[in-house]
Tab-separated table of C-alpha atoms and ligand atoms in Angstrom:
chain	number	residue	atom	x	y	z
Y	1	MET	CA	36.926	-55.964	-92.619
Y	2	SER	CA	37.494	-53.080	-89.948
Y	3	ARG	CA	34.697	-49.689	-90.380
Y	4	ILE	CA	37.431	-47.308	-91.777
Y	5	ASP	CA	38.762	-49.751	-94.470
Y	6	TYR	CA	35.097	-50.130	-96.153
Y	7	LEU	CA	35.433	-45.985	-95.600
Y	8	GLU	CA	37.993	-45.542	-97.537
Y	9	ARG	CA	37.089	-48.734	-99.955
Y	10	ILE	CA	33.358	-47.643	-100.462
Y	11	PRO	CA	33.193	-44.293	-99.884
Y	12	ASN	CA	29.039	-44.565	-98.100
Y	13	ASN	CA	26.656	-42.272	-96.366
Y	14	VAL	CA	23.860	-45.581	-95.700
Y	15	ASP	CA	25.580	-46.687	-92.536
Y	16	LEU	CA	27.390	-49.694	-94.258
Y	17	ALA	CA	30.048	-50.820	-92.287
Y	18	GLY	CA	26.415	-51.427	-90.206
Y	19	ASN	CA	25.668	-53.826	-92.522
Y	20	ARG	CA	26.909	-56.783	-92.272
Y	21	ARG	CA	24.110	-58.550	-94.800
Y	22	LEU	CA	25.132	-55.151	-97.316
Y	23	GLN	CA	28.414	-55.647	-97.192
Y	24	ARG	CA	28.612	-59.127	-97.344
Y	25	ALA	CA	26.549	-58.747	-101.044
Y	26	LEU	CA	28.452	-56.200	-101.662
Y	27	GLU	CA	31.965	-58.050	-101.172
Y	28	GLU	CA	31.274	-60.544	-103.561
Y	29	TRP	CA	29.812	-58.267	-106.228
Y	30	GLN	CA	32.708	-55.846	-106.576
Y	31	PRO	CA	35.606	-58.462	-107.775
Y	32	LYS	CA	33.164	-59.145	-110.311
Y	33	PHE	CA	31.788	-54.896	-111.115
Y	34	LEU	CA	36.515	-54.608	-111.573
Y	35	ASP	CA	36.417	-57.575	-113.442
Y	36	TRP	CA	33.687	-55.733	-115.815
Y	37	TRP	CA	35.830	-53.047	-115.760
Y	38	MET	CA	38.920	-54.178	-116.493
Y	39	GLU	CA	36.808	-56.091	-119.958
Y	40	MET	CA	34.498	-53.759	-121.005
Y	41	GLY	CA	35.646	-49.575	-119.136
Y	42	PRO	CA	38.109	-47.389	-121.293
Y	43	GLU	CA	40.699	-49.196	-123.593
Y	44	GLY	CA	44.211	-48.578	-122.669
Y	45	PHE	CA	43.747	-46.135	-120.388
Y	46	GLN	CA	42.949	-48.452	-117.216
Y	47	ALA	CA	47.383	-47.735	-115.752
Y	48	ALA	CA	46.537	-43.954	-116.630
Y	49	ASP	CA	46.303	-40.752	-113.903
Y	50	VAL	CA	43.209	-38.638	-114.221
Y	51	TYR	CA	41.866	-35.910	-112.461
Y	52	LEU	CA	38.084	-37.259	-111.772
Y	53	ARG	CA	36.183	-35.699	-109.334
Y	54	THR	CA	35.016	-38.166	-106.828
Y	55	ALA	CA	31.966	-38.133	-104.705
Y	56	VAL	CA	32.846	-38.176	-101.255
Y	57	GLY	CA	29.891	-36.990	-98.954
Y	58	VAL	CA	26.402	-35.135	-100.587
Y	59	ASP	CA	27.126	-31.884	-99.226
Y	60	ALA	CA	28.814	-29.524	-101.776
Y	61	GLN	CA	32.518	-29.911	-99.477
Y	62	GLY	CA	32.039	-33.560	-100.267
Y	63	TRP	CA	31.361	-33.360	-103.868
Y	64	ALA	CA	34.109	-32.288	-104.742
Y	65	HIS	CA	36.925	-33.293	-104.401
Y	66	PHE	CA	39.745	-33.365	-106.896
Y	67	ASP	CA	42.170	-35.394	-107.276
Y	68	TRP	CA	44.874	-38.100	-109.792
Y	69	VAL	CA	42.910	-41.387	-109.359
Y	70	ARG	CA	44.253	-44.628	-111.722
Y	71	MET	CA	40.256	-45.350	-112.768
Y	72	PRO	CA	40.209	-49.438	-111.857
Y	73	GLU	CA	41.574	-47.704	-108.328
Y	74	TYR	CA	37.997	-44.835	-107.900
Y	75	ARG	CA	36.129	-44.677	-104.938
Y	76	TRP	CA	32.253	-45.935	-106.044
Y	77	GLY	CA	30.329	-44.508	-103.780
Y	78	ILE	CA	26.945	-45.060	-102.448
Y	79	PHE	CA	24.849	-42.084	-102.002
Y	80	LEU	CA	21.577	-40.680	-100.943
Y	81	ALA	CA	20.497	-37.233	-101.494
Y	82	GLU	CA	19.949	-36.804	-97.707
Y	83	PRO	CA	15.868	-36.850	-96.207
Y	84	GLU	CA	13.632	-35.131	-96.636
Y	85	PRO	CA	11.588	-35.184	-92.681
Y	86	GLN	CA	8.188	-36.716	-92.764
Y	87	ARG	CA	8.003	-36.377	-96.778
Y	88	LEU	CA	4.829	-37.625	-98.072
Y	89	ILE	CA	4.062	-39.629	-101.148
Y	90	PRO	CA	3.841	-37.145	-103.711
Y	91	PHE	CA	1.082	-38.483	-106.004
Y	92	GLY	CA	-0.833	-41.688	-107.515
Y	93	ASP	CA	-3.311	-44.090	-105.165
Y	94	HIS	CA	-1.143	-43.386	-102.122
Y	95	LYS	CA	-0.875	-40.049	-102.256
Y	96	GLY	CA	-0.384	-38.107	-98.578
Y	97	LYS	CA	0.334	-41.536	-97.526
Y	98	PRO	CA	4.659	-41.224	-95.670
Y	99	VAL	CA	6.912	-42.230	-97.507
Y	100	TRP	CA	7.700	-46.148	-97.373
Y	101	ALA	CA	11.338	-46.940	-96.321
Y	102	GLU	CA	10.743	-50.390	-97.669
Y	103	VAL	CA	10.055	-52.500	-100.875
Y	104	PRO	CA	5.626	-52.678	-100.817
Y	105	GLY	CA	5.434	-56.452	-101.522
Y	106	GLU	CA	2.840	-55.895	-104.226
Y	107	TYR	CA	5.174	-53.650	-105.832
Y	108	ARG	CA	8.002	-55.390	-105.633
Y	109	ALA	CA	8.504	-57.712	-108.824
Y	110	THR	CA	7.804	-53.980	-110.927
Y	111	LEU	CA	10.181	-51.934	-108.182
Y	112	ARG	CA	12.902	-54.218	-109.077
Y	113	ARG	CA	12.432	-54.315	-113.392
Y	114	LEU	CA	12.503	-50.429	-112.677
Y	115	ILE	CA	15.838	-50.031	-111.231
Y	116	VAL	CA	17.194	-53.020	-113.123
Y	117	THR	CA	15.966	-51.033	-116.554
Y	118	GLN	CA	17.843	-47.796	-115.619
Y	119	GLY	CA	20.723	-49.451	-113.955
Y	120	ASP	CA	21.435	-51.627	-117.633
Y	121	THR	CA	22.156	-48.371	-119.250
Y	122	GLU	CA	25.141	-47.758	-116.762
Y	123	PRO	CA	27.334	-50.799	-117.322
Y	124	ALA	CA	25.947	-50.259	-121.358
Y	125	SER	CA	26.730	-46.634	-122.137
Y	126	VAL	CA	30.417	-47.028	-120.463
Y	127	GLU	CA	30.510	-50.154	-123.375
Y	128	GLN	CA	30.074	-48.434	-125.968
Y	129	GLN	CA	32.696	-45.350	-125.493
Y	130	ARG	CA	34.702	-47.401	-124.786
Y	131	HIS	CA	36.994	-46.796	-127.020
Y	132	LEU	CA	36.725	-43.367	-127.915
Y	133	GLY	CA	39.911	-42.327	-125.555
Y	134	ARG	CA	41.637	-43.465	-128.006
Y	135	THR	CA	41.336	-40.605	-130.506
Y	136	CYS	CA	40.881	-38.072	-128.348
Y	137	PRO	CA	40.869	-34.052	-129.520
Y	138	SER	CA	41.885	-33.115	-126.078
Y	139	LEU	CA	43.297	-34.491	-122.551
Y	140	TYR	CA	40.298	-31.942	-121.589
Y	141	ASP	CA	37.699	-34.177	-123.576
Y	142	LEU	CA	39.656	-37.636	-122.327
Y	143	ARG	CA	39.514	-36.442	-118.977
Y	144	ASN	CA	35.946	-35.451	-118.720
Y	145	LEU	CA	34.790	-39.474	-121.189
Y	146	PHE	CA	36.796	-40.294	-118.492
Y	147	GLN	CA	34.386	-38.666	-115.855
Y	148	VAL	CA	31.937	-39.461	-117.380
Y	149	ASN	CA	32.133	-43.039	-117.905
Y	150	VAL	CA	33.189	-43.122	-114.208
Y	151	GLU	CA	29.728	-42.045	-113.159
Y	152	GLU	CA	28.101	-44.051	-115.018
Y	153	GLY	CA	30.155	-46.873	-113.386
Y	154	ARG	CA	28.846	-45.367	-109.969
Y	155	HIS	CA	25.295	-45.193	-111.080
Y	156	LEU	CA	25.868	-48.746	-111.098
Y	157	TRP	CA	26.758	-49.048	-107.771
Y	158	ALA	CA	24.259	-47.009	-106.911
Y	159	MET	CA	21.486	-49.512	-108.334
Y	160	VAL	CA	22.984	-52.714	-107.244
Y	161	TYR	CA	22.703	-51.262	-103.480
Y	162	LEU	CA	19.245	-50.667	-104.277
Y	163	LEU	CA	18.592	-54.791	-105.525
Y	164	ASP	CA	21.089	-55.345	-103.093
Y	165	ALA	CA	19.622	-53.924	-99.746
Y	166	TYR	CA	15.787	-54.112	-101.256
Y	167	PHE	CA	15.555	-57.319	-102.703
Y	168	GLY	CA	17.317	-60.155	-101.563
Y	169	ARG	CA	18.123	-63.086	-103.208
Y	170	ASP	CA	16.434	-62.041	-106.540
Y	171	GLY	CA	18.360	-58.506	-106.420
Y	172	ARG	CA	22.236	-59.951	-106.491
Y	173	GLU	CA	20.696	-61.841	-109.479
Y	174	GLU	CA	19.628	-59.003	-111.142
Y	175	SER	CA	23.280	-56.747	-109.960
Y	176	GLU	CA	24.869	-60.458	-111.116
Y	177	ALA	CA	23.165	-60.188	-114.341
Y	178	LEU	CA	23.572	-56.265	-115.246
Y	179	LEU	CA	27.654	-56.851	-115.211
Y	180	GLN	CA	26.495	-59.868	-117.593
Y	181	ARG	CA	24.395	-57.761	-120.387
Y	182	ARG	CA	26.650	-56.696	-123.289
Y	183	SER	CA	26.194	-53.280	-125.168
Y	184	GLY	CA	25.594	-54.501	-129.358
Y	185	ASP	CA	25.655	-57.685	-128.210
Y	186	ALA	CA	23.391	-60.473	-130.315
Y	187	ASP	CA	22.818	-62.763	-127.549
Y	188	LYS	CA	22.700	-60.653	-124.442
Y	189	PRO	CA	22.355	-57.395	-125.574
Y	190	ARG	CA	21.436	-54.374	-122.954
Y	191	ILE	CA	17.371	-54.310	-122.525
Y	192	LEU	CA	16.946	-50.829	-123.998
Y	193	GLY	CA	17.750	-49.787	-128.124
Y	194	ALA	CA	20.059	-46.433	-127.843
Y	195	PHE	CA	22.708	-48.933	-125.338
Y	196	ASN	CA	23.405	-50.629	-128.217
Y	197	GLU	CA	24.060	-48.706	-130.665
Y	198	PRO	CA	28.057	-48.037	-131.711
Y	199	THR	CA	29.660	-44.759	-130.427
Y	200	PRO	CA	31.770	-44.711	-132.693
Y	201	ASP	CA	33.754	-40.633	-132.781
Y	202	TRP	CA	33.292	-37.947	-130.529
Y	203	LEU	CA	30.510	-35.580	-132.838
Y	204	SER	CA	28.905	-39.450	-131.809
Y	205	PHE	CA	29.146	-39.023	-127.802
Y	206	PHE	CA	28.462	-35.798	-128.069
Y	207	MET	CA	25.737	-36.366	-129.404
Y	208	PHE	CA	24.963	-39.430	-126.986
Y	209	SER	CA	25.658	-37.085	-124.175
Y	210	PHE	CA	23.965	-34.660	-125.315
Y	211	PHE	CA	20.584	-36.883	-125.957
Y	212	THR	CA	21.163	-40.290	-124.536
Y	213	ASP	CA	21.667	-38.913	-121.199
Y	214	ARG	CA	19.153	-36.232	-120.855
Y	215	ASP	CA	16.943	-39.413	-120.893
Y	216	GLY	CA	18.302	-40.413	-118.427
Y	217	LYS	CA	17.705	-36.677	-116.181
Y	218	TYR	CA	14.067	-37.258	-116.414
Y	219	GLN	CA	14.150	-40.805	-115.541
Y	220	LEU	CA	15.699	-40.123	-113.006
Y	221	ALA	CA	13.874	-36.817	-112.360
Y	222	SER	CA	11.011	-39.168	-112.876
Y	223	LEU	CA	11.541	-42.072	-110.244
Y	224	ALA	CA	13.261	-39.211	-107.328
Y	225	GLU	CA	9.042	-38.773	-106.771
Y	226	SER	CA	9.288	-42.755	-106.342
Y	227	GLY	CA	6.948	-43.505	-102.659
Y	228	PHE	CA	9.854	-45.197	-102.642
Y	229	ASP	CA	12.142	-43.146	-100.173
Y	230	PRO	CA	15.963	-44.896	-100.880
Y	231	LEU	CA	14.911	-45.438	-104.497
Y	232	SER	CA	14.715	-41.543	-104.301
Y	233	ARG	CA	17.041	-40.273	-102.271
Y	234	THR	CA	19.039	-41.853	-105.333
Y	235	CYS	CA	18.065	-41.115	-107.901
Y	236	ARG	CA	18.181	-37.460	-105.821
Y	237	PHE	CA	21.666	-37.627	-106.229
Y	238	MET	CA	22.822	-39.277	-109.562
Y	239	LEU	CA	20.760	-36.088	-110.720
Y	240	THR	CA	23.383	-34.081	-109.485
Y	241	GLU	CA	25.726	-35.960	-111.504
Y	242	GLU	CA	24.049	-36.014	-114.914
Y	243	ALA	CA	24.572	-32.608	-115.090
Y	244	HIS	CA	27.854	-33.173	-115.921
Y	245	HIS	CA	27.265	-35.250	-118.386
Y	246	MET	CA	24.822	-32.425	-120.423
Y	247	PHE	CA	27.371	-30.494	-120.221
Y	248	VAL	CA	29.187	-32.402	-121.667
Y	249	GLY	CA	27.100	-33.611	-124.413
Y	250	GLU	CA	26.070	-29.426	-125.180
Y	251	THR	CA	29.340	-27.688	-124.917
Y	252	GLY	CA	31.631	-30.617	-126.601
Y	253	VAL	CA	29.024	-30.244	-130.304
Y	254	GLY	CA	28.867	-26.704	-129.302
Y	255	ARG	CA	32.349	-25.936	-129.883
Y	256	ILE	CA	32.752	-28.647	-132.969
Y	257	VAL	CA	29.897	-25.694	-133.743
Y	258	GLN	CA	31.832	-23.455	-133.489
Y	259	ARG	CA	35.261	-24.796	-134.520
Y	260	THR	CA	33.000	-25.302	-138.267
Y	261	CYS	CA	31.727	-21.785	-138.895
Y	262	GLU	CA	35.472	-19.649	-138.170
Y	263	VAL	CA	36.640	-22.027	-140.370
Y	264	MET	CA	33.191	-21.358	-142.722
Y	265	ARG	CA	33.978	-17.499	-142.360
Y	266	GLU	CA	37.956	-17.415	-142.557
Y	267	GLY	CA	37.420	-19.597	-146.083
Y	268	LYS	CA	33.741	-18.117	-146.834
Y	269	THR	CA	32.224	-21.032	-147.623
Y	270	ASP	CA	30.218	-23.788	-146.234
Y	271	ASP	CA	32.385	-26.101	-148.255
Y	272	VAL	CA	34.275	-26.754	-145.160
Y	273	ARG	CA	34.956	-31.116	-145.248
Y	274	GLY	CA	38.710	-30.936	-147.523
Y	275	ARG	CA	39.065	-28.031	-144.275
Y	276	GLY	CA	38.810	-30.555	-141.243
Y	277	VAL	CA	35.642	-29.626	-139.376
Y	278	ILE	CA	32.719	-30.976	-139.496
Y	279	ASP	CA	30.095	-29.683	-142.454
Y	280	LEU	CA	26.902	-28.697	-140.602
Y	281	PRO	CA	24.711	-30.803	-142.446
Y	282	THR	CA	26.487	-33.872	-141.290
Y	283	ILE	CA	25.767	-32.390	-137.536
Y	284	GLN	CA	22.328	-31.730	-138.011
Y	285	ARG	CA	21.772	-35.648	-138.550
Y	286	TYR	CA	23.703	-36.672	-136.362
Y	287	LEU	CA	21.512	-34.830	-135.117
Y	288	ASN	CA	18.612	-36.088	-136.187
Y	289	PHE	CA	20.422	-39.993	-135.314
Y	290	HIS	CA	20.987	-39.738	-131.817
Y	291	CYS	CA	18.270	-37.246	-130.991
Y	292	SER	CA	15.107	-39.549	-133.172
Y	293	VAL	CA	16.830	-43.414	-131.363
Y	294	SER	CA	16.600	-41.404	-127.633
Y	295	LEU	CA	12.198	-40.697	-128.461
Y	296	ASP	CA	12.358	-44.356	-128.662
Y	297	LEU	CA	13.383	-44.739	-124.965
Y	298	PHE	CA	10.479	-42.725	-123.470
Y	299	GLY	CA	7.996	-45.628	-124.951
Y	300	SER	CA	4.670	-45.967	-126.255
Y	301	GLU	CA	2.467	-42.693	-126.397
Y	302	ILE	CA	0.029	-44.743	-125.158
Y	303	SER	CA	1.112	-46.593	-122.529
Y	304	THR	CA	-0.718	-48.917	-119.367
Y	305	ASN	CA	2.060	-49.644	-118.006
Y	306	ALA	CA	3.031	-45.907	-117.484
Y	307	ALA	CA	-0.526	-45.663	-116.098
Y	308	ASN	CA	0.071	-48.002	-113.601
Y	309	PHE	CA	3.477	-46.703	-112.487
Y	310	TYR	CA	2.215	-43.947	-111.226
Y	311	THR	CA	-1.066	-44.547	-110.036
Y	312	ASN	CA	1.164	-47.545	-107.881
Y	313	SER	CA	3.825	-44.152	-106.829
Y	314	LEU	CA	6.598	-45.387	-107.780
Y	315	LYS	CA	7.084	-43.572	-110.675
Y	316	GLY	CA	5.904	-39.675	-111.419
Y	317	ARG	CA	5.653	-37.008	-113.925
Y	318	PHE	CA	8.728	-34.343	-114.018
Y	319	GLU	CA	8.607	-31.997	-111.161
Y	320	GLU	CA	5.842	-33.933	-109.921
Y	321	THR	CA	5.935	-31.661	-106.445
Y	322	LYS	CA	5.365	-28.918	-108.482
Y	323	ARG	CA	2.298	-29.613	-110.228
Y	324	ASP	CA	-1.398	-27.731	-108.648
Y	325	ASP	CA	-3.510	-30.385	-110.108
Y	326	ASP	CA	-5.006	-33.474	-108.706
Y	327	ARG	CA	-2.086	-35.210	-108.421
Y	328	GLN	CA	-3.951	-38.107	-109.493
Y	329	LEU	CA	-5.359	-37.866	-112.718
Y	330	LYS	CA	-8.151	-40.369	-112.591
Y	331	THR	CA	-10.130	-37.495	-115.458
Y	332	ALA	CA	-8.155	-36.132	-116.391
Y	333	LEU	CA	-7.076	-35.523	-120.153
Y	334	PHE	CA	-3.659	-34.325	-122.218
Y	335	PRO	CA	-3.161	-33.417	-125.852
Y	336	VAL	CA	-1.102	-37.103	-127.081
Y	337	THR	CA	0.887	-35.683	-130.942
Y	338	THR	CA	0.213	-39.384	-132.757
Y	339	LEU	CA	-1.152	-41.631	-135.740
Y	340	ASP	CA	-4.520	-40.569	-136.945
Y	341	GLY	CA	-4.976	-43.333	-139.786
Y	342	GLU	CA	-2.387	-41.916	-142.799
Y	343	ARG	CA	-2.010	-38.063	-140.498
Y	344	VAL	CA	0.032	-36.706	-137.832
Y	345	VAL	CA	-2.226	-35.160	-135.197
Y	346	THR	CA	-2.501	-34.291	-131.841
Y	347	ARG	CA	-5.897	-35.382	-129.411
Y	348	ASP	CA	-6.673	-36.269	-125.786
Y	349	GLU	CA	-5.678	-38.841	-124.455
Y	350	PRO	CA	-6.448	-40.379	-120.869
Y	351	ALA	CA	-3.604	-38.238	-118.830
Y	352	LEU	CA	-2.629	-41.314	-116.844
Y	353	THR	CA	-2.189	-44.081	-119.874
Y	354	SER	CA	-0.555	-40.849	-121.770
Y	355	LEU	CA	2.269	-40.287	-119.090
Y	356	ASN	CA	5.363	-41.764	-121.596
Y	357	GLU	CA	4.415	-38.948	-124.085
Y	358	ARG	CA	4.209	-35.663	-121.678
Y	359	LEU	CA	7.676	-36.557	-119.979
Y	360	ARG	CA	8.789	-36.847	-123.963
Y	361	ASP	CA	7.549	-33.575	-124.278
Y	362	ASP	CA	9.122	-32.253	-120.923
Y	363	TYR	CA	12.714	-34.027	-122.713
Y	364	VAL	CA	11.651	-32.651	-126.166
Y	365	ALA	CA	11.672	-28.811	-124.521
Y	366	ASP	CA	14.467	-29.147	-122.623
Y	367	CYS	CA	16.512	-29.971	-126.207
Y	368	ALA	CA	15.222	-28.018	-127.928
Y	369	ARG	CA	16.773	-25.068	-125.273
Y	370	GLY	CA	19.932	-26.938	-125.835
Y	371	VAL	CA	19.692	-26.294	-130.052
Y	372	ALA	CA	19.330	-23.111	-129.566
Y	373	ARG	CA	21.543	-22.239	-127.710
Y	374	TRP	CA	24.118	-23.848	-130.469
Y	375	ASN	CA	21.993	-21.923	-133.211
Y	376	GLN	CA	23.345	-18.648	-131.525
Y	377	VAL	CA	26.835	-19.350	-132.163
Y	378	ILE	CA	25.627	-19.779	-135.803
Y	379	ALA	CA	24.533	-17.072	-135.809
Y	380	ARG	CA	27.385	-15.454	-133.732
Y	381	ALA	CA	29.073	-16.168	-136.428
Y	382	GLY	CA	26.775	-14.431	-138.593
Y	383	ILE	CA	26.032	-17.932	-139.956
Y	384	ASP	CA	22.639	-18.297	-142.049
Y	385	PHE	CA	21.501	-22.285	-141.070
Y	386	GLU	CA	19.481	-23.081	-138.601
Y	387	LEU	CA	20.094	-26.234	-136.273
Y	388	THR	CA	16.786	-28.063	-135.515
Y	389	LEU	CA	15.446	-31.079	-133.252
Y	390	PRO	CA	13.303	-33.482	-135.957
Y	391	HIS	CA	10.032	-33.770	-135.566
Y	392	ARG	CA	8.992	-36.418	-133.058
Y	393	GLY	CA	7.724	-39.530	-135.319
Y	394	PHE	CA	10.934	-38.732	-137.072
Y	395	HIS	CA	12.925	-42.806	-137.683
Y	396	ARG	CA	10.780	-43.772	-134.156
Y	397	ALA	CA	10.998	-46.790	-133.877
Y	398	ILE	CA	9.067	-47.377	-131.345
Y	399	GLY	CA	5.663	-46.477	-130.410
Y	400	ALA	CA	2.738	-44.519	-133.455
Y	401	PHE	CA	4.904	-43.429	-135.955
Y	402	ALA	CA	7.309	-47.630	-134.847
Y	403	GLU	CA	4.828	-48.233	-138.725
Y	404	VAL	CA	5.023	-45.762	-140.826
Y	405	LYS	CA	8.007	-43.377	-142.474
Y	406	VAL	CA	7.729	-39.469	-141.636
Y	407	ALA	CA	10.134	-36.738	-142.613
Y	408	PRO	CA	12.743	-34.967	-140.030
Y	409	ASP	CA	10.186	-31.912	-140.822
Y	410	GLY	CA	7.439	-34.008	-139.924
Y	411	ARG	CA	5.111	-35.375	-142.767
Y	412	LEU	CA	3.793	-38.595	-143.196
Y	413	ILE	CA	5.912	-39.899	-146.662
Y	414	SER	CA	5.657	-43.240	-148.975
Y	415	GLU	CA	8.351	-46.106	-148.179
Y	416	ALA	CA	9.518	-44.433	-151.270
Y	417	GLU	CA	10.980	-41.018	-150.487
Y	418	TRP	CA	12.186	-42.086	-148.056
Y	419	ASP	CA	14.706	-44.479	-150.001
Y	420	ALA	CA	14.907	-41.064	-151.876
Y	421	HIS	CA	16.196	-38.984	-148.504
Y	422	HIS	CA	16.818	-40.694	-146.076
Y	423	ARG	CA	20.460	-40.078	-146.902
Y	424	GLU	CA	20.063	-36.033	-146.564
Y	425	TRP	CA	18.349	-36.236	-143.274
Y	426	LEU	CA	20.989	-39.854	-141.349
Y	427	PRO	CA	24.444	-40.196	-140.785
Y	428	THR	CA	25.821	-41.702	-144.408
Y	429	ASP	CA	28.403	-44.406	-143.930
Y	430	GLU	CA	30.612	-41.763	-145.766
Y	431	ASP	CA	29.038	-39.304	-143.150
Y	432	ARG	CA	30.713	-41.467	-140.162
Y	433	ALA	CA	33.836	-42.502	-142.758
Y	434	TYR	CA	34.659	-39.085	-142.632
Y	435	VAL	CA	34.193	-37.865	-139.115
Y	436	ALA	CA	36.498	-41.194	-138.259
Y	437	SER	CA	39.082	-39.375	-140.750
Y	438	LEU	CA	38.678	-36.743	-138.336
Y	439	MET	CA	39.384	-38.535	-135.389
Y	440	THR	CA	43.369	-38.396	-134.316
Y	441	PRO	CA	44.573	-37.774	-130.627
Y	442	VAL	CA	45.877	-34.671	-129.715
Y	443	THR	CA	47.290	-35.539	-126.299
Y	444	GLN	CA	49.661	-32.000	-125.665
Y	445	PRO	CA	48.290	-30.002	-122.588
Y	446	GLY	CA	47.399	-27.250	-123.415
Y	447	ALA	CA	46.134	-28.309	-127.560
Y	448	PHE	CA	42.711	-29.239	-129.786
Y	449	ALA	CA	42.365	-31.436	-133.326
Y	450	PRO	CA	41.595	-28.989	-135.190
Y	451	TRP	CA	37.399	-29.956	-136.119
Y	452	ILE	CA	37.170	-28.758	-132.029
Y	453	ALA	CA	36.970	-25.039	-130.346
Y	454	SER	CA	38.891	-24.828	-126.744
Y	455	PRO	CA	36.307	-24.575	-123.775
Y	456	ALA	CA	35.430	-21.161	-121.890
Y	457	ARG	CA	37.228	-22.110	-119.125
Y	458	GLY	CA	38.923	-25.798	-117.193
Y	459	ILE	CA	37.665	-28.129	-115.099
Y	460	ASN	CA	37.530	-27.172	-110.879
Y	461	GLY	CA	39.431	-22.977	-112.005
Y	462	GLN	CA	42.517	-25.232	-114.137
Y	463	PRO	CA	44.252	-23.227	-116.618
Y	464	ALA	CA	43.982	-23.760	-120.214
Y	465	ASP	CA	47.002	-26.516	-120.912
Y	466	PHE	CA	47.131	-28.488	-117.725
Y	467	THR	CA	47.671	-31.657	-118.075
Y	468	TYR	CA	44.673	-33.445	-117.623
Y	469	VAL	CA	45.516	-38.144	-117.832
Y	470	ARG	CA	49.053	-38.602	-117.321
Y	471	PHE	CA	50.356	-41.457	-118.593
Y	472	THR	CA	52.566	-43.152	-117.002
Y	473	PRO	CA	56.016	-44.235	-119.768
D	501	FE2	FE1	24.283	-42.809	-115.242
D	502	FE2	FE1	24.371	-39.778	-117.404
């Protein structure tokens, strides 16, 4: 295949045309990826023309390329952020040495595992969201869903590039395995718990994009600090896409909250289930669920793996280069909220083994800023209600709190109290059935389902009634 063809099919800035070995690996992988996309990608819309953004370069112009695309023809490219000249390893035992352009032999297995774990989440979310197009609340939202989906596909490409380019034969085997696991499958599940949960409705989708894509942001940000430079540069570019996913989540939930508040005001009631919108307590229960399963993604409070990733200069902290400590943390301490027998306590632990908790702290603070913006919408409507993040011990399956029951306000409670109250805290079957009952598709340009407000502005400056998705007859 000629150079021009290759750049056309797989836009990239990794000199794919000059790397025969990588070309061959990707030529073999690409048809399998497309088979996976047709089998597990957006169901019912593979022939539709979608107004999508495609990355064709890493500068601002290459980024802002919008066009009509059928999703299977999307040009999934491979982009690394521009190299930082003379970049030095910012943390850990190798701090201050030049970054690695190749995989250091002693860290090969660890790095491969980190890349595979990140890579596995990307196709997983596409699988989780594959039926949502059938119930879209508008063409605007449908297009945003598909934008997120194709970009998660591109994130998979990004991780497969690293595996194929730097890990030889076992890297290629891992690339294949990424297409073989399936979200929620009992026999071959995705690696991480939250990525095996169903995403059955649009409230779940927006909550997922707000909470679970944000975990992605924090994982990518700490991998962007890595001493292995190709990983760092890959993750830095992925972060620019992740920002859009969280925008979709935050504004999606915000628009649902706004619509609910409008109906509450009009009807002078908080009993809005008969009025076609989602009541605030149900939104809170969905929030509790998605927040808690996303908190699990950060791992155990105390983790020697996390310490080793850091000491080996493979995975840093969030905004590592902005920290003004020694960036080795051998003697430093960090306050960790955990269990002490029957009590929730915060106590100092070695900073190195507490790195998961530190990242979780950064994440929770970021989530809280988004929740505060939702609460502004409620307050502006003059309604006396506040959405809150659940305590980090609530409904956890990983770490110290997995052993006990914790209420959303942080109280340690008995099994009996949990049994008596969990229906107030987590989505019930009735909640899910009610939300599902609202999910009827709206596909007229400019129209929105009655349970969600229209967005403040269109995508890429397009007017309110723009046809973001064209269906083929
Ligand atoms: Fe992603
Ligand atoms: Fe994402």
